């Protein structure tokens, strides 16, 4: 679906305008969770300037007004935990966003979720975008071994994995760029769990700067989490996801990912929902199960804890930290966003949306050891520490099929190929792939409905890209 400019006439002081205004941070941040009556009451309070801003944003970023109105209303309707668990487990992300929230499709939902749910803007400061010199290479015919053991082309792989966009940087040059399913160079797209790697990079950089002690218990920085699973977990154990928490990143688990989505306000709820409806309340409710540091267990809640720690240490919210430390100095081409809960707490484990080129810039920053856009943006030892990886034995204890030597460290996947790569991954096929040995960065947006797309096939594709460009 393309973003066709809409006519001006439908955008008056209507419920649609007010709902959009709130969603675009022009009004109350909780409009989607409120009743239609409350939204209509806000209409009288909306200024003409606000309505004009909404109209302009809608013309640039939204489908036809009547269609958007229906989508907003459907997406705002409270759902139950049982409905969410069933939809997610039976149909993956399609079940969650398309069947349950009634969005047009997963591709559309990936672009507009930061409009449909409350979000905070991550400013690029209005700076000029850093250069990505163009040096096109035809990669569509590059082939590699697919999941069925047969040769597959890069073009077919993109179709098979519901790719919305693919950007390849080699030696800092833009050698390949392609978009599909309505995605464009300017459009933002949800990063899902690739957001974790941004949070991890900021945290590791502060560790290298001496601002955070990785061996300190979480409760040292966040006394409000005393009595929770993280009271005696160290910062590093939390960063490497070796904490022992009674939580599972599974749709049918309770407490699990569905309860996390309700707490983070990704899924709409009302007062009848019996669980925690804010991130902090949810974290406080989770208890220890086992011993920390023994095995890797993937869980978004670890990143939410680290995100709160970042904000506590700096006194700044997550959006401001990303803006000041990454987006502005690296010359991002446009603002990013991050989803937030009912209290305004950003979702550091799943909530960022950005353009694909800006995601590639983050990868290039890592490839260049923290130096980008003519400046050293990260501490000199940050990327070197990241490359050391976590404990492979702890990682393998949690993932028996893990490749030898691979690990998870500071919310990054480490050494997933023979060249020793670094990778950020997100649900439905989001990637930042950094291959320093071959001077390569790949950024990928996808809307794959499967909850666990096959990362091994993506690794084969990335390796094929590296082989194709390294001789140029």
mmCIF file with all atom_site columns, N, CA and C in Angstrom, residues 127-183:
data_model
loop_
_atom_site.group_PDB
_atom_site.id
_atom_site.type_symbol
_atom_site.label_atom_id
_atom_site.label_alt_id
_atom_site.label_comp_id
_atom_site.label_asym_id
_atom_site.label_entity_id
_atom_site.label_seq_id
_atom_site.pdbx_PDB_ins_code
_atom_site.Cartn_x
_atom_site.Cartn_y
_atom_site.Cartn_z
_atom_site.occupancy
_atom_site.B_iso_or_equiv
_atom_site.pdbx_formal_charge
_atom_site.auth_seq_id
_atom_site.auth_comp_id
_atom_site.auth_asym_id
_atom_site.auth_atom_id
_atom_site.pdbx_PDB_model_num
ATOM 1   N N  . UNK A 1 127 ? 19.831 17.882  11.537 1.00 0.00 ? 127 UNK A N  1
ATOM 2   C CA . UNK A 1 127 ? 21.145 17.990  10.903 1.00 0.00 ? 127 UNK A CA 1
ATOM 3   C C  . UNK A 1 127 ? 21.096 17.403  9.498  1.00 0.00 ? 127 UNK A C  1
ATOM 4   N N  . UNK A 1 128 ? 22.082 17.766  8.707  1.00 0.00 ? 128 UNK A N  1
ATOM 5   C CA . UNK A 1 128 ? 22.197 17.186  7.370  1.00 0.00 ? 128 UNK A CA 1
ATOM 6   C C  . UNK A 1 128 ? 22.587 15.719  7.485  1.00 0.00 ? 128 UNK A C  1
ATOM 7   N N  . UNK A 1 129 ? 21.950 14.877  6.707  1.00 0.00 ? 129 UNK A N  1
ATOM 8   C CA . UNK A 1 129 ? 22.233 13.445  6.773  1.00 0.00 ? 129 UNK A CA 1
ATOM 9   C C  . UNK A 1 129 ? 23.670 13.167  6.360  1.00 0.00 ? 129 UNK A C  1
ATOM 10  N N  . UNK A 1 130 ? 24.321 12.275  7.087  1.00 0.00 ? 130 UNK A N  1
ATOM 11  C CA . UNK A 1 130 ? 25.687 11.885  6.741  1.00 0.00 ? 130 UNK A CA 1
ATOM 12  C C  . UNK A 1 130 ? 25.689 11.160  5.397  1.00 0.00 ? 130 UNK A C  1
ATOM 13  N N  . UNK A 1 131 ? 26.783 11.288  4.683  1.00 0.00 ? 131 UNK A N  1
ATOM 14  C CA . UNK A 1 131 ? 26.869 10.767  3.320  1.00 0.00 ? 131 UNK A CA 1
ATOM 15  C C  . UNK A 1 131 ? 26.961 9.244   3.303  1.00 0.00 ? 131 UNK A C  1
ATOM 16  N N  . UNK A 1 132 ? 26.242 8.655   2.377  1.00 0.00 ? 132 UNK A N  1
ATOM 17  C CA . UNK A 1 132 ? 26.379 7.242   2.051  1.00 0.00 ? 132 UNK A CA 1
ATOM 18  C C  . UNK A 1 132 ? 26.622 7.184   0.540  1.00 0.00 ? 132 UNK A C  1
ATOM 19  N N  . UNK A 1 133 ? 27.868 7.348   0.109  1.00 0.00 ? 133 UNK A N  1
ATOM 20  C CA . UNK A 1 133 ? 28.160 7.419   -1.328 1.00 0.00 ? 133 UNK A CA 1
ATOM 21  C C  . UNK A 1 133 ? 27.646 6.198   -2.082 1.00 0.00 ? 133 UNK A C  1
ATOM 22  N N  . UNK A 1 134 ? 27.029 6.439   -3.225 1.00 0.00 ? 134 UNK A N  1
ATOM 23  C CA . UNK A 1 134 ? 26.429 5.372   -4.006 1.00 0.00 ? 134 UNK A CA 1
ATOM 24  C C  . UNK A 1 134 ? 27.448 4.725   -4.940 1.00 0.00 ? 134 UNK A C  1
ATOM 25  N N  . UNK A 1 135 ? 27.495 3.386   -4.933 1.00 0.00 ? 135 UNK A N  1
ATOM 26  C CA . UNK A 1 135 ? 28.347 2.622   -5.840 1.00 0.00 ? 135 UNK A CA 1
ATOM 27  C C  . UNK A 1 135 ? 27.613 1.312   -6.156 1.00 0.00 ? 135 UNK A C  1
ATOM 28  N N  . UNK A 1 136 ? 26.553 1.375   -6.966 1.00 0.00 ? 136 UNK A N  1
ATOM 29  C CA . UNK A 1 136 ? 25.648 0.241   -7.146 1.00 0.00 ? 136 UNK A CA 1
ATOM 30  C C  . UNK A 1 136 ? 26.326 -1.034  -7.658 1.00 0.00 ? 136 UNK A C  1
ATOM 31  N N  . UNK A 1 137 ? 25.890 -2.143  -7.075 1.00 0.00 ? 137 UNK A N  1
ATOM 32  C CA . UNK A 1 137 ? 26.312 -3.474  -7.514 1.00 0.00 ? 137 UNK A CA 1
ATOM 33  C C  . UNK A 1 137 ? 25.042 -4.314  -7.688 1.00 0.00 ? 137 UNK A C  1
ATOM 34  N N  . UNK A 1 138 ? 24.938 -5.022  -8.813 1.00 0.00 ? 138 UNK A N  1
ATOM 35  C CA . UNK A 1 138 ? 23.772 -5.873  -9.050 1.00 0.00 ? 138 UNK A CA 1
ATOM 36  C C  . UNK A 1 138 ? 23.930 -7.170  -8.264 1.00 0.00 ? 138 UNK A C  1
ATOM 37  N N  . UNK A 1 139 ? 23.151 -7.295  -7.197 1.00 0.00 ? 139 UNK A N  1
ATOM 38  C CA . UNK A 1 139 ? 23.254 -8.476  -6.342 1.00 0.00 ? 139 UNK A CA 1
ATOM 39  C C  . UNK A 1 139 ? 22.067 -9.432  -6.488 1.00 0.00 ? 139 UNK A C  1
ATOM 40  N N  . UNK A 1 140 ? 21.077 -9.058  -7.275 1.00 0.00 ? 140 UNK A N  1
ATOM 41  C CA . UNK A 1 140 ? 19.850 -9.859  -7.332 1.00 0.00 ? 140 UNK A CA 1
ATOM 42  C C  . UNK A 1 140 ? 20.093 -11.298 -7.779 1.00 0.00 ? 140 UNK A C  1
ATOM 43  N N  . UNK A 1 141 ? 21.081 -11.500 -8.640 1.00 0.00 ? 141 UNK A N  1
ATOM 44  C CA . UNK A 1 141 ? 21.325 -12.841 -9.166 1.00 0.00 ? 141 UNK A CA 1
ATOM 45  C C  . UNK A 1 141 ? 22.298 -13.646 -8.313 1.00 0.00 ? 141 UNK A C  1
ATOM 46  N N  . UNK A 1 142 ? 22.836 -13.067 -7.263 1.00 0.00 ? 142 UNK A N  1
ATOM 47  C CA . UNK A 1 142 ? 23.713 -13.803 -6.361 1.00 0.00 ? 142 UNK A CA 1
ATOM 48  C C  . UNK A 1 142 ? 22.940 -14.967 -5.757 1.00 0.00 ? 142 UNK A C  1
ATOM 49  N N  . UNK A 1 143 ? 23.558 -16.135 -5.698 1.00 0.00 ? 143 UNK A N  1
ATOM 50  C CA . UNK A 1 143 ? 22.861 -17.318 -5.192 1.00 0.00 ? 143 UNK A CA 1
ATOM 51  C C  . UNK A 1 143 ? 23.567 -17.899 -3.970 1.00 0.00 ? 143 UNK A C  1
ATOM 52  N N  . UNK A 1 144 ? 22.814 -18.663 -3.201 1.00 0.00 ? 144 UNK A N  1
ATOM 53  C CA . UNK A 1 144 ? 23.339 -19.375 -2.040 1.00 0.00 ? 144 UNK A CA 1
ATOM 54  C C  . UNK A 1 144 ? 22.421 -20.546 -1.750 1.00 0.00 ? 144 UNK A C  1
ATOM 55  N N  . UNK A 1 145 ? 22.793 -21.380 -0.803 1.00 0.00 ? 145 UNK A N  1
ATOM 56  C CA . UNK A 1 145 ? 22.004 -22.565 -0.484 1.00 0.00 ? 145 UNK A CA 1
ATOM 57  C C  . UNK A 1 145 ? 20.849 -22.213 0.434  1.00 0.00 ? 145 UNK A C  1
ATOM 58  N N  . UNK A 1 146 ? 19.640 -22.551 -0.001 1.00 0.00 ? 146 UNK A N  1
ATOM 59  C CA . UNK A 1 146 ? 18.443 -22.249 0.768  1.00 0.00 ? 146 UNK A CA 1
ATOM 60  C C  . UNK A 1 146 ? 18.118 -23.317 1.794  1.00 0.00 ? 146 UNK A C  1
ATOM 61  N N  . UNK A 1 147 ? 16.974 -23.175 2.459  1.00 0.00 ? 147 UNK A N  1
ATOM 62  C CA . UNK A 1 147 ? 16.585 -24.086 3.528  1.00 0.00 ? 147 UNK A CA 1
ATOM 63  C C  . UNK A 1 147 ? 16.306 -25.495 3.027  1.00 0.00 ? 147 UNK A C  1
ATOM 64  N N  . UNK A 1 148 ? 15.978 -25.622 1.739  1.00 0.00 ? 148 UNK A N  1
ATOM 65  C CA . UNK A 1 148 ? 15.688 -26.935 1.171  1.00 0.00 ? 148 UNK A CA 1
ATOM 66  C C  . UNK A 1 148 ? 16.908 -27.567 0.524  1.00 0.00 ? 148 UNK A C  1
ATOM 67  N N  . UNK A 1 149 ? 18.068 -26.909 0.683  1.00 0.00 ? 149 UNK A N  1
ATOM 68  C CA . UNK A 1 149 ? 19.292 -27.438 0.108  1.00 0.00 ? 149 UNK A CA 1
ATOM 69  C C  . UNK A 1 149 ? 19.517 -27.057 -1.337 1.00 0.00 ? 149 UNK A C  1
ATOM 70  N N  . UNK A 1 150 ? 18.576 -26.316 -1.913 1.00 0.00 ? 150 UNK A N  1
ATOM 71  C CA . UNK A 1 150 ? 18.699 -25.888 -3.297 1.00 0.00 ? 150 UNK A CA 1
ATOM 72  C C  . UNK A 1 150 ? 19.227 -24.458 -3.381 1.00 0.00 ? 150 UNK A C  1
ATOM 73  N N  . UNK A 1 151 ? 19.774 -24.130 -4.530 1.00 0.00 ? 151 UNK A N  1
ATOM 74  C CA . UNK A 1 151 ? 20.267 -22.786 -4.744 1.00 0.00 ? 151 UNK A CA 1
ATOM 75  C C  . UNK A 1 151 ? 19.102 -21.800 -4.857 1.00 0.00 ? 151 UNK A C  1
ATOM 76  N N  . UNK A 1 152 ? 19.251 -20.663 -4.209 1.00 0.00 ? 152 UNK A N  1
ATOM 77  C CA . UNK A 1 152 ? 18.227 -19.630 -4.271 1.00 0.00 ? 152 UNK A CA 1
ATOM 78  C C  . UNK A 1 152 ? 18.912 -18.293 -4.523 1.00 0.00 ? 152 UNK A C  1
ATOM 79  N N  . UNK A 1 153 ? 18.293 -17.448 -5.316 1.00 0.00 ? 153 UNK A N  1
ATOM 80  C CA . UNK A 1 153 ? 18.877 -16.139 -5.598 1.00 0.00 ? 153 UNK A CA 1
ATOM 81  C C  . UNK A 1 153 ? 18.568 -15.163 -4.478 1.00 0.00 ? 153 UNK A C  1
ATOM 82  N N  . UNK A 1 154 ? 19.354 -14.117 -4.400 1.00 0.00 ? 154 UNK A N  1
ATOM 83  C CA . UNK A 1 154 ? 19.119 -13.088 -3.388 1.00 0.00 ? 154 UNK A CA 1
ATOM 84  C C  . UNK A 1 154 ? 17.742 -12.467 -3.578 1.00 0.00 ? 154 UNK A C  1
ATOM 85  N N  . UNK A 1 155 ? 17.324 -12.301 -4.821 1.00 0.00 ? 155 UNK A N  1
ATOM 86  C CA . UNK A 1 155 ? 16.010 -11.729 -5.092 1.00 0.00 ? 155 UNK A CA 1
ATOM 87  C C  . UNK A 1 155 ? 14.903 -12.640 -4.574 1.00 0.00 ? 155 UNK A C  1
ATOM 88  N N  . UNK A 1 156 ? 15.032 -13.961 -4.819 1.00 0.00 ? 156 UNK A N  1
ATOM 89  C CA . UNK A 1 156 ? 14.014 -14.894 -4.356 1.00 0.00 ? 156 UNK A CA 1
ATOM 90  C C  . UNK A 1 156 ? 14.017 -15.003 -2.845 1.00 0.00 ? 156 UNK A C  1
ATOM 91  N N  . UNK A 1 157 ? 15.197 -14.956 -2.234 1.00 0.00 ? 157 UNK A N  1
ATOM 92  C CA . UNK A 1 157 ? 15.305 -14.972 -0.768 1.00 0.00 ? 157 UNK A CA 1
ATOM 93  C C  . UNK A 1 157 ? 14.542 -13.803 -0.161 1.00 0.00 ? 157 UNK A C  1
ATOM 94  N N  . UNK A 1 158 ? 14.643 -12.618 -0.771 1.00 0.00 ? 158 UNK A N  1
ATOM 95  C CA . UNK A 1 158 ? 13.911 -11.467 -0.258 1.00 0.00 ? 158 UNK A CA 1
ATOM 96  C C  . UNK A 1 158 ? 12.401 -11.715 -0.331 1.00 0.00 ? 158 UNK A C  1
ATOM 97  N N  . UNK A 1 159 ? 11.938 -12.325 -1.390 1.00 0.00 ? 159 UNK A N  1
ATOM 98  C CA . UNK A 1 159 ? 10.513 -12.635 -1.508 1.00 0.00 ? 159 UNK A CA 1
ATOM 99  C C  . UNK A 1 159 ? 10.107 -13.681 -0.475 1.00 0.00 ? 159 UNK A C  1
ATOM 100 N N  . UNK A 1 160 ? 10.948 -14.695 -0.303 1.00 0.00 ? 160 UNK A N  1
ATOM 101 C CA . UNK A 1 160 ? 10.630 -15.784 0.625  1.00 0.00 ? 160 UNK A CA 1
ATOM 102 C C  . UNK A 1 160 ? 10.554 -15.312 2.068  1.00 0.00 ? 160 UNK A C  1
ATOM 103 N N  . UNK A 1 161 ? 11.299 -14.270 2.394  1.00 0.00 ? 161 UNK A N  1
ATOM 104 C CA . UNK A 1 161 ? 11.353 -13.784 3.778  1.00 0.00 ? 161 UNK A CA 1
ATOM 105 C C  . UNK A 1 161 ? 10.573 -12.490 3.982  1.00 0.00 ? 161 UNK A C  1
ATOM 106 N N  . UNK A 1 162 ? 9.652  -12.198 3.066  1.00 0.00 ? 162 UNK A N  1
ATOM 107 C CA . UNK A 1 162 ? 8.763  -11.034 3.195  1.00 0.00 ? 162 UNK A CA 1
ATOM 108 C C  . UNK A 1 162 ? 9.539  -9.754  3.446  1.00 0.00 ? 162 UNK A C  1
ATOM 109 N N  . UNK A 1 163 ? 10.608 -9.562  2.690  1.00 0.00 ? 163 UNK A N  1
ATOM 110 C CA . UNK A 1 163 ? 11.502 -8.422  2.892  1.00 0.00 ? 163 UNK A CA 1
ATOM 111 C C  . UNK A 1 163 ? 10.832 -7.124  2.469  1.00 0.00 ? 163 UNK A C  1
ATOM 112 N N  . UNK A 1 164 ? 10.855 -6.148  3.374  1.00 0.00 ? 164 UNK A N  1
ATOM 113 C CA . UNK A 1 164 ? 10.342 -4.812  3.072  1.00 0.00 ? 164 UNK A CA 1
ATOM 114 C C  . UNK A 1 164 ? 11.447 -3.890  2.556  1.00 0.00 ? 164 UNK A C  1
ATOM 115 N N  . UNK A 1 165 ? 12.664 -4.152  2.945  1.00 0.00 ? 165 UNK A N  1
ATOM 116 C CA . UNK A 1 165 ? 13.766 -3.316  2.489  1.00 0.00 ? 165 UNK A CA 1
ATOM 117 C C  . UNK A 1 165 ? 15.100 -3.980  2.780  1.00 0.00 ? 165 UNK A C  1
ATOM 118 N N  . UNK A 1 166 ? 16.064 -3.753  1.898  1.00 0.00 ? 166 UNK A N  1
ATOM 119 C CA . UNK A 1 166 ? 17.409 -4.290  2.078  1.00 0.00 ? 166 UNK A CA 1
ATOM 120 C C  . UNK A 1 166 ? 18.425 -3.233  1.647  1.00 0.00 ? 166 UNK A C  1
ATOM 121 N N  . UNK A 1 167 ? 19.352 -2.919  2.540  1.00 0.00 ? 167 UNK A N  1
ATOM 122 C CA . UNK A 1 167 ? 20.435 -1.979  2.251  1.00 0.00 ? 167 UNK A CA 1
ATOM 123 C C  . UNK A 1 167 ? 21.756 -2.680  2.520  1.00 0.00 ? 167 UNK A C  1
ATOM 124 N N  . UNK A 1 168 ? 22.683 -2.554  1.579  1.00 0.00 ? 168 UNK A N  1
ATOM 125 C CA . UNK A 1 168 ? 24.017 -3.140  1.733  1.00 0.00 ? 168 UNK A CA 1
ATOM 126 C C  . UNK A 1 168 ? 25.056 -2.031  1.607  1.00 0.00 ? 168 UNK A C  1
ATOM 127 N N  . UNK A 1 169 ? 25.896 -1.909  2.625  1.00 0.00 ? 169 UNK A N  1
ATOM 128 C CA . UNK A 1 169 ? 27.025 -0.984  2.608  1.00 0.00 ? 169 UNK A CA 1
ATOM 129 C C  . UNK A 1 169 ? 28.315 -1.791  2.531  1.00 0.00 ? 169 UNK A C  1
ATOM 130 N N  . UNK A 1 170 ? 29.194 -1.409  1.619  1.00 0.00 ? 170 UNK A N  1
ATOM 131 C CA . UNK A 1 170 ? 30.520 -2.036  1.533  1.00 0.00 ? 170 UNK A CA 1
ATOM 132 C C  . UNK A 1 170 ? 31.569 -0.935  1.544  1.00 0.00 ? 170 UNK A C  1
ATOM 133 N N  . UNK A 1 171 ? 32.430 -1.003  2.561  1.00 0.00 ? 171 UNK A N  1
ATOM 134 C CA . UNK A 1 171 ? 33.429 0.060   2.770  1.00 0.00 ? 171 UNK A CA 1
ATOM 135 C C  . UNK A 1 171 ? 32.761 1.425   2.867  1.00 0.00 ? 171 UNK A C  1
ATOM 136 N N  . UNK A 1 172 ? 31.574 1.445   3.430  1.00 0.00 ? 172 UNK A N  1
ATOM 137 C CA . UNK A 1 172 ? 30.858 2.697   3.638  1.00 0.00 ? 172 UNK A CA 1
ATOM 138 C C  . UNK A 1 172 ? 30.091 3.190   2.440  1.00 0.00 ? 172 UNK A C  1
ATOM 139 N N  . UNK A 1 173 ? 30.164 2.482   1.329  1.00 0.00 ? 173 UNK A N  1
ATOM 140 C CA . UNK A 1 173 ? 29.445 2.886   0.127  1.00 0.00 ? 173 UNK A CA 1
ATOM 141 C C  . UNK A 1 173 ? 28.138 2.094   0.006  1.00 0.00 ? 173 UNK A C  1
ATOM 142 N N  . UNK A 1 174 ? 27.118 2.766   -0.484 1.00 0.00 ? 174 UNK A N  1
ATOM 143 C CA . UNK A 1 174 ? 25.809 2.145   -0.675 1.00 0.00 ? 174 UNK A CA 1
ATOM 144 C C  . UNK A 1 174 ? 25.828 1.376   -1.986 1.00 0.00 ? 174 UNK A C  1
ATOM 145 N N  . UNK A 1 175 ? 25.966 0.044   -1.892 1.00 0.00 ? 175 UNK A N  1
ATOM 146 C CA . UNK A 1 175 ? 26.095 -0.766  -3.107 1.00 0.00 ? 175 UNK A CA 1
ATOM 147 C C  . UNK A 1 175 ? 24.775 -1.410  -3.520 1.00 0.00 ? 175 UNK A C  1
ATOM 148 N N  . UNK A 1 176 ? 23.812 -1.475  -2.610 1.00 0.00 ? 176 UNK A N  1
ATOM 149 C CA . UNK A 1 176 ? 22.533 -2.096  -2.953 1.00 0.00 ? 176 UNK A CA 1
ATOM 150 C C  . UNK A 1 176 ? 21.453 -1.522  -2.049 1.00 0.00 ? 176 UNK A C  1
ATOM 151 N N  . UNK A 1 177 ? 20.287 -1.229  -2.645 1.00 0.00 ? 177 UNK A N  1
ATOM 152 C CA . UNK A 1 177 ? 19.154 -0.711  -1.886 1.00 0.00 ? 177 UNK A CA 1
ATOM 153 C C  . UNK A 1 177 ? 17.878 -1.083  -2.632 1.00 0.00 ? 177 UNK A C  1
ATOM 154 N N  . UNK A 1 178 ? 16.977 -1.732  -1.915 1.00 0.00 ? 178 UNK A N  1
ATOM 155 C CA . UNK A 1 178 ? 15.731 -2.158  -2.543 1.00 0.00 ? 178 UNK A CA 1
ATOM 156 C C  . UNK A 1 178 ? 14.606 -2.116  -1.510 1.00 0.00 ? 178 UNK A C  1
ATOM 157 N N  . UNK A 1 179 ? 13.405 -1.707  -1.947 1.00 0.00 ? 179 UNK A N  1
ATOM 158 C CA . UNK A 1 179 ? 12.236 -1.650  -1.067 1.00 0.00 ? 179 UNK A CA 1
ATOM 159 C C  . UNK A 1 179 ? 11.052 -2.343  -1.736 1.00 0.00 ? 179 UNK A C  1
ATOM 160 N N  . UNK A 1 180 ? 10.162 -2.860  -0.903 1.00 0.00 ? 180 UNK A N  1
ATOM 161 C CA . UNK A 1 180 ? 8.995  -3.571  -1.423 1.00 0.00 ? 180 UNK A CA 1
ATOM 162 C C  . UNK A 1 180 ? 7.840  -3.424  -0.429 1.00 0.00 ? 180 UNK A C  1
ATOM 163 N N  . UNK A 1 181 ? 6.656  -3.839  -0.842 1.00 0.00 ? 181 UNK A N  1
ATOM 164 C CA . UNK A 1 181 ? 5.452  -3.869  -0.001 1.00 0.00 ? 181 UNK A CA 1
ATOM 165 C C  . UNK A 1 181 ? 5.101  -2.500  0.582  1.00 0.00 ? 181 UNK A C  1
ATOM 166 N N  . UNK A 1 182 ? 5.372  -1.429  -0.169 1.00 0.00 ? 182 UNK A N  1
ATOM 167 C CA . UNK A 1 182 ? 5.016  -0.092  0.281  1.00 0.00 ? 182 UNK A CA 1
ATOM 168 C C  . UNK A 1 182 ? 6.088  0.607   1.100  1.00 0.00 ? 182 UNK A C  1
ATOM 169 N N  . UNK A 1 183 ? 7.152  -0.105  1.488  1.00 0.00 ? 183 UNK A N  1
ATOM 170 C CA . UNK A 1 183 ? 8.246  0.528   2.213  1.00 0.00 ? 183 UNK A CA 1
ATOM 171 C C  . UNK A 1 183 ? 9.005  1.459   1.280  1.00 0.00 ? 183 UNK A C  1
#
